[in-house]
Coordinates of C-alpha atoms in Angstrom, one line a residue:
Chain A
M23 CA -4.2 39.6 10.3
I24 CA -1.6 38.5 8.5
E25 CA -1.4 42.0 6.5
E26 CA -1.4 43.7 9.9
I27 CA 1.8 41.2 10.5
A28 CA 3.0 42.4 6.9
S29 CA 2.9 45.8 7.8
G30 CA 4.9 45.2 10.6
P31 CA 6.0 47.2 13.6
A32 CA 4.8 50.5 12.0
A33 CA 1.1 49.8 12.8
I34 CA 1.5 49.3 16.0
P35 CA 0.0 51.9 18.0
A36 CA 2.9 54.8 19.2
A37 CA 1.4 55.1 22.6
K38 CA 2.1 51.0 22.8
R39 CA 6.1 52.1 22.1
G40 CA 7.0 53.0 25.6
S41 CA 5.1 49.7 27.3
S42 CA 6.5 46.5 27.8
I43 CA 7.3 43.6 25.0
G44 CA 4.5 41.8 26.9
A45 CA 1.7 44.3 26.9
Q46 CA 2.4 44.9 23.1
I47 CA 2.5 41.6 22.2
L48 CA -0.8 41.1 23.6
A49 CA -2.1 44.5 22.0
L50 CA -0.6 43.4 18.7
A51 CA -2.5 39.8 18.8
W52 CA -5.6 41.4 20.3
R53 CA -6.2 43.4 16.6
A54 CA -6.3 39.5 14.8
A55 CA -9.9 38.2 15.0
D56 CA -8.4 34.6 15.5
F57 CA -7.3 35.9 18.8
R58 CA -10.4 37.3 20.2
I59 CA -12.6 34.0 18.4
G60 CA -10.1 31.6 20.2
L61 CA -10.4 33.9 23.4
A62 CA -14.2 34.1 23.5
V63 CA -14.5 30.4 22.7
L64 CA -12.0 29.3 25.8
A65 CA -13.6 31.3 28.3
F66 CA -16.5 30.2 27.4
L67 CA -15.5 26.8 27.4
I68 CA -13.6 27.6 31.4
L69 CA -16.7 28.9 32.7
A70 CA -18.9 26.0 31.5
S71 CA -16.2 23.6 32.9
L72 CA -16.4 24.9 36.7
L73 CA -20.2 26.4 36.7
G74 CA -21.6 23.5 34.3
P75 CA -21.4 20.5 37.0
S76 CA -23.0 22.5 39.5
V77 CA -25.7 24.2 37.4
L78 CA -26.6 20.9 35.8
G79 CA -26.9 19.1 39.0
L80 CA -25.8 15.9 37.6
S81 CA -22.8 13.1 38.9
A82 CA -20.4 12.6 37.1
T83 CA -19.3 9.0 38.1
K84 CA -23.6 8.2 39.2
M85 CA -24.2 5.2 37.1
D86 CA -27.8 4.8 36.1
V87 CA -27.9 1.4 34.2
A88 CA -31.2 2.0 32.9
N89 CA -30.4 4.7 30.7
R90 CA -27.4 3.1 29.3
F91 CA -26.2 4.4 25.7
A92 CA -29.0 6.7 25.5
P93 CA -28.5 9.2 22.4
P94 CA -27.8 12.9 22.2
I95 CA -30.5 15.6 22.1
F96 CA -30.0 15.6 18.3
L97 CA -30.5 12.3 17.5
E98 CA -34.1 10.2 18.1
G99 CA -34.8 9.0 21.3
G100 CA -32.0 11.9 22.9
T101 CA -33.6 13.9 25.9
W102 CA -32.6 17.0 27.3
K103 CA -32.0 15.4 30.7
H104 CA -29.1 13.8 28.8
I105 CA -27.9 16.4 26.0
L106 CA -24.8 14.3 25.1
G107 CA -26.5 11.3 26.2
T108 CA -24.5 8.4 28.4
D109 CA -22.3 5.7 28.0
Q110 CA -22.1 2.1 29.1
L111 CA -22.9 2.9 32.9
G112 CA -25.6 5.2 32.4
R113 CA -23.5 8.6 33.2
D114 CA -24.2 11.8 31.9
L115 CA -21.2 12.5 29.0
L116 CA -22.1 16.3 29.5
I117 CA -21.2 16.3 33.2
R118 CA -17.8 13.8 31.9
S119 CA -16.7 15.8 29.1
L120 CA -16.6 18.9 31.3
I121 CA -15.3 17.5 34.3
G122 CA -13.0 15.5 32.0
L123 CA -11.9 19.4 30.3
R124 CA -11.8 20.8 33.7
N125 CA -9.2 18.2 34.8
A126 CA -7.4 18.5 31.2
L127 CA -6.8 22.0 31.3
L128 CA -5.5 22.0 35.2
I129 CA -2.8 19.5 34.1
G130 CA -1.9 21.2 30.9
T131 CA -1.8 24.8 32.6
I132 CA 0.0 23.6 35.4
S133 CA 2.6 21.5 33.6
T134 CA 3.4 24.3 31.1
I135 CA 3.8 26.6 33.9
G136 CA 6.2 24.2 35.8
M137 CA 8.3 23.5 32.8
F138 CA 8.3 27.4 32.1
I139 CA 9.7 28.1 35.3
L140 CA 12.5 25.1 35.5
G141 CA 13.1 25.7 31.7
S142 CA 13.8 29.5 32.1
T143 CA 16.0 28.7 35.4
I144 CA 18.2 26.8 33.8
G145 CA 18.2 28.5 30.6
L146 CA 19.1 31.6 32.3
V147 CA 21.6 30.4 34.8
A148 CA 23.1 28.0 31.9
G149 CA 23.2 31.4 29.1
Y150 CA 24.6 33.9 32.1
F151 CA 27.5 32.0 33.2
G152 CA 28.5 30.0 30.4
K153 CA 31.5 27.8 30.4
T154 CA 31.4 24.9 32.4
V155 CA 27.5 25.0 34.1
D156 CA 26.4 25.8 29.9
L157 CA 28.2 23.0 28.9
V158 CA 27.0 20.3 31.6
L159 CA 23.4 21.9 31.0
M160 CA 23.2 21.8 27.4
R161 CA 24.1 18.2 27.2
I162 CA 21.5 16.7 29.4
T163 CA 19.0 18.7 27.6
D164 CA 20.7 17.0 24.4
A165 CA 20.3 13.6 25.8
Q166 CA 16.8 14.5 26.9
M167 CA 15.4 15.7 23.3
A168 CA 17.1 12.5 22.3
I169 CA 14.3 11.0 23.6
P170 CA 10.4 11.3 22.8
V171 CA 8.3 12.9 25.2
I172 CA 6.1 9.7 24.8
I173 CA 8.5 7.3 25.2
L174 CA 9.6 8.8 28.5
A175 CA 6.2 9.2 29.6
I176 CA 4.7 5.3 29.0
T177 CA 7.7 4.2 31.0
I178 CA 7.9 6.5 33.8
L179 CA 3.7 6.0 33.8
G180 CA 3.5 2.7 33.0
V181 CA 5.6 1.0 35.6
S182 CA 4.4 3.5 38.2
R183 CA 0.8 3.9 39.7
P184 CA -0.1 7.2 37.7
N185 CA -1.7 10.1 39.5
P186 CA -2.1 14.1 38.6
V187 CA 1.0 15.0 40.4
T188 CA 3.1 12.5 38.6
I189 CA 1.6 13.4 35.6
I190 CA 2.5 16.9 35.6
L191 CA 5.9 15.6 36.9
V192 CA 6.2 13.7 34.1
L193 CA 5.2 16.0 31.6
V194 CA 7.7 18.9 33.3
L195 CA 10.6 16.4 33.4
A196 CA 10.1 16.0 29.2
G197 CA 9.0 19.5 28.4
W198 CA 11.3 21.8 30.2
P199 CA 14.6 21.1 27.6
A200 CA 13.1 23.2 25.0
Y201 CA 12.1 26.3 27.2
A202 CA 16.1 25.7 28.6
R203 CA 17.3 26.1 25.1
V204 CA 15.2 29.0 23.9
V205 CA 16.0 31.1 27.5
R206 CA 19.4 30.2 27.2
S207 CA 20.3 31.8 23.8
V208 CA 18.0 34.6 24.3
T209 CA 20.2 35.3 27.5
M210 CA 23.4 35.0 26.2
S211 CA 22.6 37.5 23.6
E212 CA 21.1 39.8 26.0
R213 CA 24.1 39.1 28.7
R214 CA 25.9 41.5 26.3
K215 CA 24.0 44.2 25.9
E216 CA 24.5 47.5 26.9
Y217 CA 22.2 48.0 29.8
V218 CA 23.7 44.4 31.5
R219 CA 26.9 45.5 31.2
A220 CA 26.0 48.7 33.0
S221 CA 24.4 47.1 35.9
T222 CA 27.3 44.4 36.4
I223 CA 29.8 47.8 36.8
L224 CA 27.4 49.4 38.7
G225 CA 27.8 46.1 41.3
A226 CA 24.2 44.9 40.8
S227 CA 24.9 41.2 41.9
S228 CA 24.7 38.2 39.4
I229 CA 21.0 37.0 40.4
R230 CA 19.8 40.8 40.5
V231 CA 21.2 41.1 36.9
M232 CA 19.3 37.7 36.0
L233 CA 16.1 38.3 37.5
Q234 CA 15.7 42.2 37.7
Q235 CA 17.1 43.1 34.4
I236 CA 17.4 40.2 32.0
A237 CA 14.3 38.2 33.1
P238 CA 11.6 40.6 32.4
N239 CA 13.2 41.7 29.3
I240 CA 13.5 38.0 27.5
L241 CA 10.8 35.8 29.2
P242 CA 7.3 37.4 28.0
P243 CA 7.8 36.7 24.4
V244 CA 8.6 33.0 25.8
A245 CA 5.7 33.0 28.1
F246 CA 2.9 33.7 25.4
V247 CA 4.3 31.2 23.4
A248 CA 4.0 28.2 26.0
L249 CA 0.3 28.9 25.5
L250 CA 0.7 26.7 22.5
D251 CA 2.2 23.9 24.9
V252 CA -1.0 23.8 27.0
A253 CA -2.7 22.4 24.4
R254 CA 0.0 19.8 23.4
M255 CA 0.0 18.9 27.1
M256 CA -4.0 18.4 27.0
I257 CA -3.4 16.3 23.8
F258 CA -0.8 14.1 26.0
E259 CA -3.0 14.0 29.1
A260 CA -5.7 12.5 26.4
I261 CA -3.5 9.6 25.4
F262 CA -2.1 9.0 28.7
G263 CA -5.6 8.4 29.6
F264 CA -6.1 6.7 26.4
I265 CA -3.4 4.0 27.2
G266 CA -4.7 3.8 30.6
I267 CA -1.7 5.6 32.3
G268 CA -3.7 8.7 33.2
I269 CA -5.9 9.9 36.0
Q270 CA -7.4 6.5 37.2
P271 CA -10.9 6.0 36.9
P272 CA -13.3 7.1 38.2
T273 CA -12.5 10.5 37.7
P274 CA -13.2 11.2 34.0
T275 CA -10.7 12.5 31.9
F276 CA -11.0 12.4 27.9
G277 CA -8.8 9.9 27.4
T278 CA -10.6 7.3 29.2
I279 CA -14.0 8.6 27.8
I280 CA -12.4 7.6 24.6
A281 CA -11.4 4.9 25.2
D282 CA -14.2 3.1 26.8
G283 CA -16.6 4.3 24.0
T284 CA -14.1 2.6 21.6
K285 CA -15.4 -0.9 23.1
Y286 CA -19.6 0.5 22.0
L287 CA -18.0 2.2 18.6
L288 CA -20.5 0.8 16.5
N289 CA -23.8 0.8 18.8
A290 CA -22.8 3.8 20.3
W291 CA -20.7 6.3 18.5
W292 CA -21.3 9.3 20.3
I293 CA -19.4 8.3 23.7
T294 CA -16.3 8.6 21.8
T295 CA -16.9 11.1 19.4
I296 CA -18.8 14.1 20.6
P297 CA -16.2 14.5 24.0
G298 CA -13.3 14.3 21.9
L299 CA -15.1 16.7 19.7
L300 CA -15.3 19.5 23.0
L301 CA -12.0 18.7 23.3
A302 CA -10.6 19.4 19.7
L303 CA -12.8 22.9 20.2
C304 CA -10.9 23.5 23.3
L305 CA -7.9 23.0 22.0
C306 CA -8.3 24.5 18.6
S307 CA -9.3 27.8 20.7
I308 CA -5.9 27.8 22.6
N309 CA -4.3 26.8 19.4
L310 CA -5.6 30.2 17.5
M311 CA -4.8 32.5 20.9
G312 CA -1.4 30.6 20.6
G313 CA -0.8 31.7 17.1
A314 CA -2.1 35.0 16.9
L315 CA 0.4 35.5 20.1
E316 CA 3.3 33.8 18.4
R317 CA 3.1 35.7 14.9
A318 CA 2.5 39.1 17.1
R319 CA 5.8 38.1 18.9
N320 CA 7.8 36.9 15.7
T321 CA 6.5 40.7 14.3
L322 CA 7.6 42.5 17.1
L323 CA 11.0 40.8 17.6
R324 CA 11.9 41.2 13.9
G325 CA 11.3 44.8 14.2
Q326 CA 13.7 45.6 17.1
Chain B
M28 CA 38.9 15.1 5.8
F29 CA 37.3 17.6 7.1
A30 CA 34.1 15.4 7.2
L31 CA 35.4 12.6 8.3
N32 CA 36.4 14.6 11.4
F33 CA 33.0 16.0 11.8
L34 CA 31.7 12.6 11.5
L35 CA 33.6 11.1 14.3
R36 CA 32.9 13.9 16.1
R37 CA 29.5 13.7 15.9
I38 CA 29.6 10.1 16.3
V39 CA 31.3 9.9 20.0
Q40 CA 28.8 12.7 20.7
G41 CA 25.7 10.3 19.7
I42 CA 27.2 7.6 21.6
V43 CA 27.5 9.6 24.6
I44 CA 23.8 10.7 24.2
I45 CA 22.6 7.4 23.4
G46 CA 24.1 6.0 26.7
L47 CA 22.9 8.8 28.9
V48 CA 19.3 8.5 27.5
T49 CA 19.7 4.6 28.7
L50 CA 21.1 5.3 31.9
L51 CA 18.0 7.6 32.3
I52 CA 15.3 5.2 31.7
F53 CA 17.4 2.1 33.3
T54 CA 17.7 3.8 36.3
L55 CA 13.8 5.5 36.5
L56 CA 12.7 1.5 35.7
R57 CA 14.4 0.8 38.9
V58 CA 13.9 3.3 41.0
V59 CA 9.5 3.7 40.3
P60 CA 7.8 1.4 42.5
G61 CA 6.4 -1.8 40.1
D62 CA 8.5 -5.2 40.7
P63 CA 8.9 -7.2 37.6
V64 CA 9.4 -10.4 39.7
R65 CA 5.9 -10.1 40.7
I66 CA 4.1 -10.5 37.5
M67 CA 6.4 -12.5 36.0
L68 CA 6.0 -15.3 38.8
G69 CA 2.0 -14.3 39.8
P70 CA 1.0 -13.0 42.7
M71 CA 0.8 -16.6 44.2
V72 CA 4.4 -17.1 44.7
A73 CA 6.7 -17.3 48.0
P74 CA 8.2 -14.1 48.7
S75 CA 11.5 -16.2 49.2
V76 CA 11.0 -18.2 45.4
M77 CA 10.4 -14.2 44.5
E78 CA 13.9 -13.3 45.8
Q79 CA 15.8 -16.0 44.1
V80 CA 14.4 -15.2 40.9
A81 CA 15.0 -11.4 41.2
T82 CA 18.7 -12.3 42.5
E83 CA 19.6 -14.9 39.4
L84 CA 18.2 -11.9 37.4
G85 CA 20.3 -9.4 38.8
L86 CA 17.4 -7.1 39.9
R87 CA 18.9 -6.9 43.4
D88 CA 22.5 -5.5 42.5
P89 CA 23.1 -2.0 42.8
I90 CA 22.0 0.0 40.0
P91 CA 25.4 0.8 39.0
V92 CA 26.3 -2.4 39.0
Q93 CA 23.2 -3.6 37.1
F94 CA 23.7 -1.2 34.3
G95 CA 27.7 -1.6 33.8
R96 CA 26.7 -5.2 33.0
Y97 CA 24.1 -4.2 30.5
M98 CA 26.3 -2.2 29.2
L99 CA 28.8 -4.7 28.4
Q100 CA 26.2 -7.1 27.3
V101 CA 25.1 -4.5 24.5
M102 CA 28.4 -4.0 23.7
K103 CA 28.8 -7.9 22.5
G104 CA 25.2 -7.3 20.6
D105 CA 23.5 -8.7 23.2
L106 CA 19.9 -7.1 23.9
G107 CA 19.4 -9.8 26.8
H108 CA 16.1 -11.8 26.9
S109 CA 12.5 -10.6 27.8
F110 CA 11.4 -11.4 31.2
I111 CA 8.0 -12.3 30.6
R112 CA 7.9 -13.7 26.9
N113 CA 9.0 -17.2 26.3
A114 CA 10.6 -17.9 23.1
Q115 CA 7.9 -19.8 21.5
G116 CA 5.8 -16.6 21.3
G117 CA 3.6 -16.8 24.2
S118 CA 3.7 -15.1 27.8
T119 CA 4.6 -16.6 30.9
G120 CA 3.9 -15.5 34.2
G121 CA 0.8 -14.2 35.3
S122 CA -1.5 -17.0 36.9
R123 CA 0.7 -19.4 36.2
G124 CA 3.2 -20.8 39.5
G125 CA 6.7 -20.5 39.9
E126 CA 7.3 -23.6 38.7
T127 CA 6.6 -23.4 35.5
F128 CA 8.9 -19.8 35.1
D129 CA 11.4 -21.0 32.9
L130 CA 14.3 -18.9 33.1
Q131 CA 16.0 -20.4 30.1
N132 CA 13.2 -20.4 27.3
R133 CA 12.9 -16.6 27.2
A134 CA 12.2 -14.7 24.0
K135 CA 15.4 -13.0 22.9
V136 CA 14.7 -9.3 22.7
S137 CA 16.7 -8.9 19.6
E138 CA 14.3 -11.4 17.7
L139 CA 11.1 -9.5 19.3
I140 CA 12.1 -6.7 18.1
A141 CA 13.5 -7.8 14.6
N142 CA 10.0 -9.2 14.0
T143 CA 8.2 -6.0 14.7
I144 CA 10.4 -3.4 13.2
P145 CA 9.3 -3.9 9.4
Y146 CA 5.9 -3.3 10.6
S147 CA 6.7 0.1 12.0
I148 CA 9.1 1.0 9.2
L149 CA 6.0 0.4 6.7
L150 CA 3.9 3.0 8.8
A151 CA 6.6 5.6 9.3
A152 CA 7.4 5.4 5.7
L153 CA 3.8 5.5 4.6
A154 CA 3.0 8.4 7.0
I155 CA 6.3 10.4 5.9
L156 CA 5.2 10.2 2.3
F157 CA 1.4 11.2 3.1
T158 CA 3.0 14.2 5.3
V159 CA 4.9 14.9 2.8
L160 CA 1.8 14.8 0.0
I161 CA -0.4 16.8 2.2
S162 CA 2.3 20.1 3.4
F163 CA 4.1 20.4 0.4
P164 CA 1.4 21.7 -2.0
L165 CA -0.2 23.7 1.1
G166 CA 3.3 25.2 2.6
F167 CA 4.7 25.8 -0.9
V168 CA 1.6 28.0 -2.0
A169 CA 0.8 29.6 1.2
G170 CA 4.7 30.6 1.3
V171 CA 4.4 31.9 -2.5
Y172 CA 1.3 34.1 -1.7
S173 CA 2.6 35.0 1.4
G174 CA 0.0 37.1 3.3
K175 CA -2.8 36.2 1.0
W176 CA -5.7 33.9 1.0
P177 CA -3.8 30.9 0.3
D178 CA -1.5 31.2 3.1
R179 CA -4.5 32.3 5.7
L180 CA -6.5 28.9 4.8
S181 CA -3.3 27.0 5.3
L182 CA -2.7 28.5 8.6
Y183 CA -6.2 28.2 9.6
V184 CA -6.3 24.6 8.3
S185 CA -3.1 23.7 10.5
S186 CA -4.7 25.3 13.1
V187 CA -7.3 23.3 12.8
L188 CA -5.0 20.1 12.5
V189 CA -2.9 20.4 15.2
S190 CA -6.0 20.4 17.6
L191 CA -7.2 17.0 16.7
P192 CA -6.0 14.7 19.2
N193 CA -4.3 11.5 17.7
V194 CA -6.5 9.3 19.8
W195 CA -9.4 10.6 18.9
L196 CA -8.8 11.2 15.1
G197 CA -7.8 7.7 14.9
I198 CA -11.0 6.3 16.4
V199 CA -12.9 8.9 14.3
L200 CA -11.4 7.7 11.5
I201 CA -11.9 4.0 12.0
L202 CA -15.3 4.7 12.8
L203 CA -15.9 6.7 9.4
L204 CA -13.6 4.9 6.9
S205 CA -13.9 1.7 8.3
A206 CA -16.9 0.9 10.3
W207 CA -19.4 2.8 8.3
G208 CA -17.7 3.6 4.9
G209 CA -15.7 0.0 4.7
I210 CA -13.3 1.9 2.5
L211 CA -10.1 0.6 4.8
P212 CA -9.3 -2.1 7.0
A213 CA -8.6 -0.8 10.8
I214 CA -7.3 -2.7 13.1
G215 CA -4.7 -4.9 13.4
Y216 CA -2.4 -6.2 10.5
N217 CA -3.3 -8.4 7.4
G218 CA -1.3 -6.9 4.7
P219 CA 0.2 -3.6 4.0
S220 CA -3.4 -2.1 3.8
Y221 CA -4.0 -2.0 7.5
A222 CA -1.2 0.8 7.0
I223 CA -3.1 3.4 5.5
L224 CA -5.6 4.8 8.2
P225 CA -2.4 4.7 11.1
A226 CA -0.6 6.5 8.6
L227 CA -2.8 9.1 8.0
V228 CA -3.5 10.1 11.2
L229 CA 0.4 9.9 11.7
A230 CA 0.8 12.4 8.8
I231 CA -2.6 14.5 9.8
E232 CA -0.3 15.3 13.1
L233 CA 3.0 15.9 11.2
A234 CA 1.5 18.2 8.6
P235 CA 1.0 21.3 10.1
V236 CA 4.7 21.7 11.9
M237 CA 5.7 20.9 8.1
I238 CA 3.2 23.1 6.6
R239 CA 3.7 26.3 8.5
S240 CA 7.5 25.8 8.3
I241 CA 7.9 25.2 4.4
A242 CA 5.4 28.3 4.4
V243 CA 7.8 31.1 6.5
S244 CA 11.1 29.0 4.7
V245 CA 9.3 29.8 1.3
A246 CA 8.2 33.2 2.1
N247 CA 11.6 34.1 3.4
S248 CA 13.8 32.9 0.8
L249 CA 11.5 35.2 -1.5
Q250 CA 12.1 38.2 0.0
E251 CA 16.1 37.7 -0.1
N252 CA 18.1 40.2 -2.7
Y253 CA 18.8 37.5 -4.9
V254 CA 15.4 36.8 -6.1
S255 CA 15.0 40.4 -7.3
V256 CA 18.5 40.5 -8.7
G257 CA 17.3 37.6 -10.5
E258 CA 14.2 39.1 -11.6
V259 CA 16.0 42.2 -12.9
R260 CA 17.9 39.8 -14.7
G261 CA 14.9 38.8 -16.8
I262 CA 15.1 35.0 -15.0
K263 CA 11.2 34.2 -14.5
R264 CA 9.8 33.9 -11.3
R265 CA 8.6 30.8 -12.1
R266 CA 12.4 29.3 -12.9
M267 CA 13.6 31.5 -10.0
I268 CA 11.5 29.6 -7.4
T269 CA 12.2 26.1 -9.1
H270 CA 15.6 26.3 -9.4
H271 CA 17.1 28.7 -6.6
V272 CA 14.1 29.8 -3.5
L273 CA 13.6 25.5 -3.0
R274 CA 17.3 24.7 -2.9
N275 CA 17.7 28.1 -0.3
A276 CA 14.1 27.2 1.7
S277 CA 15.5 23.5 2.2
I278 CA 18.2 23.9 4.5
P279 CA 15.8 25.1 7.5
L280 CA 13.0 22.7 6.3
L281 CA 15.6 19.6 6.4
N282 CA 16.7 20.8 9.9
L283 CA 13.2 21.0 11.3
F284 CA 12.1 17.6 9.5
G285 CA 15.1 15.5 10.7
I286 CA 15.0 17.1 14.6
Q287 CA 11.1 18.0 15.0
V288 CA 9.2 15.7 12.7
I289 CA 11.6 12.6 13.1
G290 CA 11.0 12.8 16.8
M291 CA 7.1 13.4 16.7
L292 CA 6.8 10.7 14.3
L293 CA 8.4 8.7 16.8
G294 CA 6.5 9.3 19.6
S295 CA 3.2 9.4 17.9
L296 CA 4.2 6.1 16.2
F297 CA 3.6 4.3 19.5
V298 CA 0.6 5.6 20.3
V299 CA -1.3 5.0 16.7
E300 CA 0.1 1.4 17.2
Y301 CA -1.4 1.1 20.0
I302 CA -4.8 2.9 18.9
F303 CA -4.6 0.4 15.9
N304 CA -3.1 -2.6 17.7
Y305 CA -1.1 -2.5 15.1
P306 CA 1.8 -4.7 15.3
G307 CA 5.3 -2.6 15.6
V308 CA 7.8 -1.8 17.8
G309 CA 5.5 0.7 19.4
L310 CA 2.7 -2.0 20.6
L311 CA 5.6 -4.2 22.0
M312 CA 6.9 -1.3 23.8
I313 CA 3.6 -0.6 25.4
N314 CA 3.0 -3.9 26.2
A315 CA 6.2 -4.6 27.9
V316 CA 5.6 -1.4 30.2
F317 CA 2.5 -2.8 31.3
Q318 CA 3.9 -6.3 32.2
R319 CA 7.2 -4.3 33.6
D320 CA 9.6 -6.4 30.7
F321 CA 12.9 -4.5 31.1
P322 CA 14.9 -5.8 28.7
I323 CA 12.3 -4.7 26.2
I324 CA 11.5 -1.2 27.6
Q325 CA 15.2 -0.4 27.4
A326 CA 16.2 -1.8 24.4
I327 CA 13.4 -0.2 22.3
A328 CA 14.0 3.1 24.6
M329 CA 18.1 3.0 23.2
L330 CA 16.9 1.9 19.6
S331 CA 15.0 5.2 19.4
S332 CA 17.0 7.3 20.5
A333 CA 19.7 5.9 18.2
V334 CA 17.4 6.5 15.7
L335 CA 17.3 10.1 16.4
V336 CA 20.6 11.0 16.9
C337 CA 21.9 8.8 13.8
V338 CA 18.9 11.3 11.9
N339 CA 20.6 14.3 13.5
I340 CA 24.0 13.5 12.1
L341 CA 22.6 12.9 8.5
V342 CA 20.6 16.3 8.4
D343 CA 23.9 18.0 9.3
L344 CA 25.8 16.1 6.6
A345 CA 23.0 16.9 4.4
A346 CA 22.7 20.5 5.0
T347 CA 26.6 20.7 4.5
N348 CA 26.2 19.3 0.8
I349 CA 23.2 21.7 0.1
D350 CA 25.1 24.7 1.2
R351 CA 29.1 24.4 1.4
R352 CA 29.5 27.2 3.5
L353 CA 28.2 25.6 6.6
Q354 CA 30.7 24.5 8.4
Y355 CA 31.4 21.0 9.3

């Protein structure tokens, strides 16, 4: 993996040279084993979270008080009926984890796409037009970066009634400045390039130049690294759930499962630990992929 | 002279940013639904009493008026009084009736923060110490052996560490080291040892960013021309690294440390304090959010953005001290 990166752009197959920057990054990342492992694990987890609940035929919210605190299969007294055991209300933890995973993935993905679109748009506009527009937009991002995401999120979600939409909005609101900054600086240097000047001289409108010329060149590298943010947003979702400002019960989320299990940590340690392990596994697979993409991008951009 | 000019400009910019942050939080608190007066007075109180108290607190004035008044107050050094907590340390409101609610006897926000901030500083300092202890050796070795197995190992270690959600990691460490192992105390605060476990959680969260950046920065510095020139001139590689590479690698690191790591630390501090029920500013803030205690929330948000702004200015000053070529 790292050797491949060290060997640099020369190692990229010649056939790929003509293809788009996005395809080149993907092709280079694919050659890293950790990217393929991450992809396989993530694909499996996504499939499990989509199909698992209906295959297992159990309910995530149905309580079964007779079966409270059932241990997972690998402990004494565990049964195949509840592979990961049950919680304090007798709900099956595997189903709850899978649905929690589905919710976390959805919120992580949608909010990352949201902040990418919002941040990139603002960054493009600020970088392209410069001057006052740029100044105003950058002062706004300055202010927003001077306040930690958590503080902003806790404030908004804590005093309002949290639901999936507000959670996503808060994450987008907190996350866009980083994208705006990156896209702005790349746009500024891209704008001076020959092909952009040529289109402008040929009479292309600003919007056309931004969307059809600059965006396809600069956005794919940013988009791939955004994958790392999906994992970050999923962690935020878990934190919100833990504090009680995430998706509200009875809908299962990792945060609420972990927080619930904390009360029974000594008697039923698996309630908190095992679902959390599943989340960590998913995050790790995303981070492996994101890391490989990031290294591939850096290698390619350095080669240009 | 230049330094002074620079400092002044940055301080003015910083104050504007802090003002904007405060305005943002201030407005958000008043725009999103959730009336603090309802929590202060309890559910049984008559609407007329509620309106009266709200008016007395100035909560029914237009937001710009409220904000102007608040800013004037802050400039005089007064952060206001808590909506909920009384000066004796307990909470009013909730089930109590409107008669017992005492507007005059509420705790000063400045005192509440002054009482909790030493705990947070202890925790943050310990967390930074742990972060440096974990990330410096790992990152440095990875940078020197860039592309070899130590580099790869540090890469995978950071990928795993960054994938551990702090809420889960905190509970797992409590279970392993405190409940089962009995090595470290965990919940609340009863002596400095109670800060170790939360600091460890924070350090594990911060370390991956540091490890990767140290590795990249050291590796890049090693590739600079002066390193090979030095070797040609007969300077030992070891001396080259300790005397020159580290100094050059430290500027991007300092930048990162100031902006990203301190920012992450501030945010995570709140969460970790909540997980461990650790009596710092973060716990005060989260409890204040649940109680809609606006003055506390505003003050702490303002304080944390002030910390970030100050750290940024200090980082820039320090960077220019390391490398005089950097412009003020």
